[in-house]
Short mmCIF file of C-alpha atoms and ligand atoms in Angstrom, two decimals:
data_model
loop_
_atom_site.label_atom_id
_atom_site.label_comp_id
_atom_site.label_asym_id
_atom_site.label_seq_id
_atom_site.Cartn_x
_atom_site.Cartn_y
_atom_site.Cartn_z
CA MET B 1 -117.08 -221.89 105.57
CA PHE B 2 -115.13 -218.82 104.60
CA LEU B 3 -112.42 -219.48 102.00
CA GLU B 4 -109.51 -217.14 101.69
CA ASN B 5 -109.14 -215.13 98.53
CA THR B 6 -105.88 -216.36 97.06
CA ALA B 7 -106.38 -215.12 93.52
CA ASN B 8 -103.92 -212.77 91.89
CA LEU B 9 -101.60 -212.37 94.86
CA THR B 10 -99.06 -210.59 92.69
CA LYS B 11 -101.14 -207.40 92.86
CA ARG B 12 -100.51 -207.39 96.64
CA LEU B 13 -103.85 -205.87 97.54
CA GLY B 14 -105.12 -205.78 101.08
CA TRP B 15 -108.72 -206.20 102.11
CA ILE B 16 -111.03 -206.21 105.14
CA GLU B 17 -112.96 -209.19 106.52
CA VAL B 18 -115.51 -208.94 109.34
CA ILE B 19 -116.64 -211.84 111.54
CA CYS B 20 -119.67 -210.72 113.57
CA GLY B 21 -122.50 -212.20 115.60
CA SER B 22 -123.84 -212.56 119.13
CA MET B 23 -122.00 -213.84 122.16
CA PHE B 24 -121.13 -217.56 122.06
CA SER B 25 -121.36 -217.59 118.26
CA GLY B 26 -117.76 -218.63 117.67
CA LYS B 27 -116.40 -215.30 116.38
CA THR B 28 -113.05 -215.64 118.12
CA GLU B 29 -112.71 -219.30 117.12
CA GLU B 30 -113.24 -218.31 113.49
CA LEU B 31 -110.74 -215.44 113.81
CA ILE B 32 -108.15 -217.81 115.30
CA ARG B 33 -108.83 -220.38 112.58
CA ARG B 34 -108.13 -217.84 109.84
CA LEU B 35 -105.04 -216.46 111.59
CA ASN B 36 -103.60 -219.94 112.19
CA ARG B 37 -104.04 -220.77 108.50
CA ALA B 38 -102.20 -217.57 107.58
CA ARG B 39 -99.37 -218.60 109.90
CA ILE B 40 -99.20 -222.03 108.30
CA ALA B 41 -98.81 -220.14 105.01
CA LYS B 42 -95.75 -218.44 106.59
CA GLN B 43 -97.42 -215.04 106.70
CA ARG B 44 -96.59 -212.58 109.46
CA VAL B 45 -99.62 -212.13 111.71
CA GLU B 46 -100.35 -209.68 114.53
CA ILE B 47 -103.47 -209.73 116.71
CA PHE B 48 -104.92 -206.85 118.68
CA LYS B 49 -107.69 -206.42 121.18
CA PRO B 50 -109.00 -203.44 123.16
CA GLU B 51 -107.51 -203.12 126.61
CA ILE B 52 -111.00 -203.09 128.13
CA ASP B 53 -111.46 -206.80 127.48
CA LYS B 54 -109.69 -208.37 130.46
CA ARG B 55 -112.04 -211.23 131.09
CA TYR B 56 -109.50 -213.97 130.87
CA ASP B 57 -106.02 -212.83 130.10
CA GLU B 58 -104.04 -209.63 129.60
CA ILE B 59 -102.14 -210.59 126.48
CA ASN B 60 -103.94 -213.53 124.94
CA VAL B 61 -107.04 -213.54 122.80
CA VAL B 62 -108.84 -216.40 124.49
CA SER B 63 -111.90 -217.95 122.98
CA HIS B 64 -114.44 -219.98 124.90
CA ASN B 65 -112.90 -223.26 123.86
CA GLU B 66 -109.60 -222.03 125.34
CA ASN B 67 -107.85 -222.12 122.01
CA SER B 68 -105.71 -219.05 122.61
CA ILE B 69 -103.40 -216.85 120.60
CA ARG B 70 -101.08 -214.03 121.72
CA SER B 71 -102.37 -210.50 121.20
CA ILE B 72 -101.35 -206.89 121.73
CA PRO B 73 -103.72 -204.81 123.91
CA VAL B 74 -104.54 -201.35 122.48
CA GLN B 75 -106.37 -198.39 123.98
CA SER B 76 -107.40 -196.89 120.63
CA SER B 77 -107.75 -197.98 117.00
CA SER B 78 -104.92 -195.73 115.87
CA GLN B 79 -102.43 -197.48 118.20
CA ILE B 80 -102.65 -200.49 115.88
CA LEU B 81 -100.83 -198.46 113.21
CA MET B 82 -97.63 -198.55 115.29
CA PHE B 83 -97.38 -202.33 114.83
CA ILE B 84 -98.28 -202.99 111.17
CA GLU B 85 -94.78 -202.69 109.69
CA GLY B 86 -93.89 -205.95 107.95
CA CYS B 87 -97.26 -207.62 108.64
CA ASP B 88 -99.19 -209.66 106.12
CA VAL B 89 -102.32 -210.17 108.23
CA ILE B 90 -103.83 -208.12 111.09
CA GLY B 91 -106.48 -209.59 113.40
CA ILE B 92 -108.61 -207.47 115.73
CA ASP B 93 -110.79 -209.20 118.34
CA GLU B 94 -113.65 -207.69 120.42
CA ALA B 95 -113.60 -204.74 118.02
CA GLN B 96 -116.99 -203.46 119.22
CA PHE B 97 -115.13 -201.88 122.15
CA LEU B 98 -112.85 -199.82 119.89
CA ASP B 99 -113.50 -196.22 118.83
CA ALA B 100 -115.09 -194.68 115.74
CA ASP B 101 -111.70 -194.37 114.00
CA LEU B 102 -111.62 -198.14 113.42
CA PRO B 103 -113.00 -198.09 109.82
CA ALA B 104 -110.49 -195.42 108.75
CA VAL B 105 -107.66 -197.30 110.46
CA CYS B 106 -108.64 -200.61 108.82
CA ASN B 107 -109.00 -198.96 105.40
CA TYR B 108 -105.55 -197.44 105.78
CA ILE B 109 -104.02 -200.81 106.74
CA ALA B 110 -105.78 -202.64 103.88
CA ASN B 111 -104.57 -199.96 101.47
CA GLN B 112 -101.01 -200.84 102.49
CA GLY B 113 -101.55 -204.35 101.12
CA ILE B 114 -102.41 -206.01 104.43
CA ARG B 115 -105.31 -208.40 105.06
CA VAL B 116 -107.39 -207.15 108.01
CA ILE B 117 -109.71 -209.51 109.90
CA VAL B 118 -112.06 -207.85 112.41
CA ALA B 119 -114.18 -209.86 114.88
CA GLY B 120 -116.83 -208.33 117.13
CA LEU B 121 -120.38 -208.20 118.43
CA ASP B 122 -122.73 -206.63 115.89
CA MET B 123 -125.45 -205.87 118.49
CA ASP B 124 -125.35 -204.89 122.14
CA PHE B 125 -127.59 -206.56 124.76
CA GLN B 126 -130.46 -204.25 123.79
CA GLY B 127 -130.28 -205.24 120.14
CA ASN B 128 -128.70 -201.96 118.98
CA PRO B 129 -125.72 -201.75 116.59
CA PHE B 130 -122.55 -201.99 118.65
CA GLY B 131 -119.77 -199.37 118.41
CA PRO B 132 -117.81 -199.23 115.14
CA ILE B 133 -118.93 -202.69 113.91
CA PRO B 134 -121.71 -201.46 111.55
CA ALA B 135 -119.33 -198.97 109.92
CA ILE B 136 -116.53 -201.50 109.54
CA MET B 137 -119.03 -203.96 107.96
CA SER B 138 -119.78 -201.28 105.35
CA ALA B 139 -116.10 -200.84 104.56
CA ALA B 140 -115.31 -204.58 104.42
CA GLU B 141 -115.01 -206.73 101.30
CA TYR B 142 -116.20 -209.83 103.18
CA VAL B 143 -118.68 -210.08 106.06
CA THR B 144 -119.38 -213.37 107.85
CA LYS B 145 -122.21 -213.48 110.36
CA VAL B 146 -121.91 -216.44 112.71
CA HIS B 147 -124.69 -217.70 114.98
CA ALA B 148 -124.96 -219.14 118.46
CA ILE B 149 -127.59 -221.68 119.54
CA CYS B 150 -130.65 -220.34 121.37
CA MET B 151 -130.44 -221.44 125.02
CA ARG B 152 -134.22 -221.80 125.23
CA CYS B 153 -135.32 -223.55 122.03
CA GLY B 154 -132.22 -224.66 120.14
CA ASP B 155 -132.77 -222.53 117.04
CA LEU B 156 -130.05 -220.29 115.65
CA ALA B 157 -129.50 -217.30 117.95
CA HIS B 158 -128.32 -213.81 117.05
CA TYR B 159 -129.24 -211.84 120.20
CA SER B 160 -127.05 -211.55 123.31
CA HIS B 161 -129.63 -211.41 126.10
CA ARG B 162 -128.43 -210.07 129.44
CA THR B 163 -129.67 -212.23 132.28
CA VAL B 164 -128.75 -209.81 135.08
CA GLN B 165 -129.88 -206.25 135.84
CA GLY B 166 -127.87 -203.24 134.70
CA ASP B 167 -127.90 -200.62 131.93
CA LYS B 168 -124.15 -200.33 131.46
CA LEU B 169 -123.28 -201.07 127.84
CA VAL B 170 -120.00 -202.72 128.72
CA MET B 171 -120.35 -205.45 131.29
CA LEU B 172 -117.86 -208.25 131.25
CA GLY B 173 -118.07 -211.66 132.85
CA GLU B 174 -120.25 -212.91 130.05
CA LYS B 175 -120.69 -216.54 130.96
CA GLU B 176 -122.78 -215.66 134.01
CA SER B 177 -124.49 -212.58 132.56
CA TYR B 178 -125.60 -213.38 129.01
CA GLU B 179 -127.39 -216.04 127.02
CA PRO B 180 -127.78 -216.27 123.24
CA LEU B 181 -131.43 -216.19 122.10
CA CYS B 182 -133.29 -216.48 118.80
CA ARG B 183 -135.68 -213.71 117.71
CA LYS B 184 -138.80 -215.36 119.14
CA CYS B 185 -137.30 -216.21 122.52
CA TYR B 186 -135.70 -212.76 122.76
CA LEU B 187 -139.11 -211.11 122.19
CA ASP B 188 -140.84 -213.53 124.57
CA GLN B 189 -138.63 -212.57 127.49
CA LYS B 190 -138.98 -208.81 126.97
CA VAL B 191 -141.15 -207.54 129.82
CA GLY B 192 -144.39 -206.04 128.54
CA TRP B 193 -143.53 -206.60 124.92
CA ALA B 194 -146.84 -208.30 124.10
CA ASP B 195 -149.05 -205.78 125.95
ZN1 LIG K 1 -135.24 -219.62 120.79
#
């Protein structure tokens, strides 16, 4: 389990944390857990998510266990900067859908003394690095990779396999369209992989 860095708070340094993994790996639950703990510590918290993610709710970050938390929808990374005044902690969910400015924006916020927690998919359904997540992982002090359970064999899964046709990178409605798979099961289902 990730433990917050509480050492030497007098220096008032910010930092960046990344929570990444496949679909159904508990990224949002872990983000909410950390943000709720910050709130218990009486810190001022704001949460953002890209406007594209409208699966469940316009203004709430909603995880699969329906443990929800209010969030501000943004169309670009730089819009987050309009809301950081007076914040102690910034959370960003579904960050894979944000633009390439995200690492610079997060570095700027952390440099102001704010803790930044970014959650997002590290790979798309084809197994390629997803959006700004690889770059923000490079910039982060702490990276936590969480795992789902493979729907076919029960091992740890880190692939988000799309179970319906379509090449579009962004396709929402994930419960019907994706399943988490381990490396072996992901390779096994790839058509023609073995030939
Ligand atoms: Zn498997």
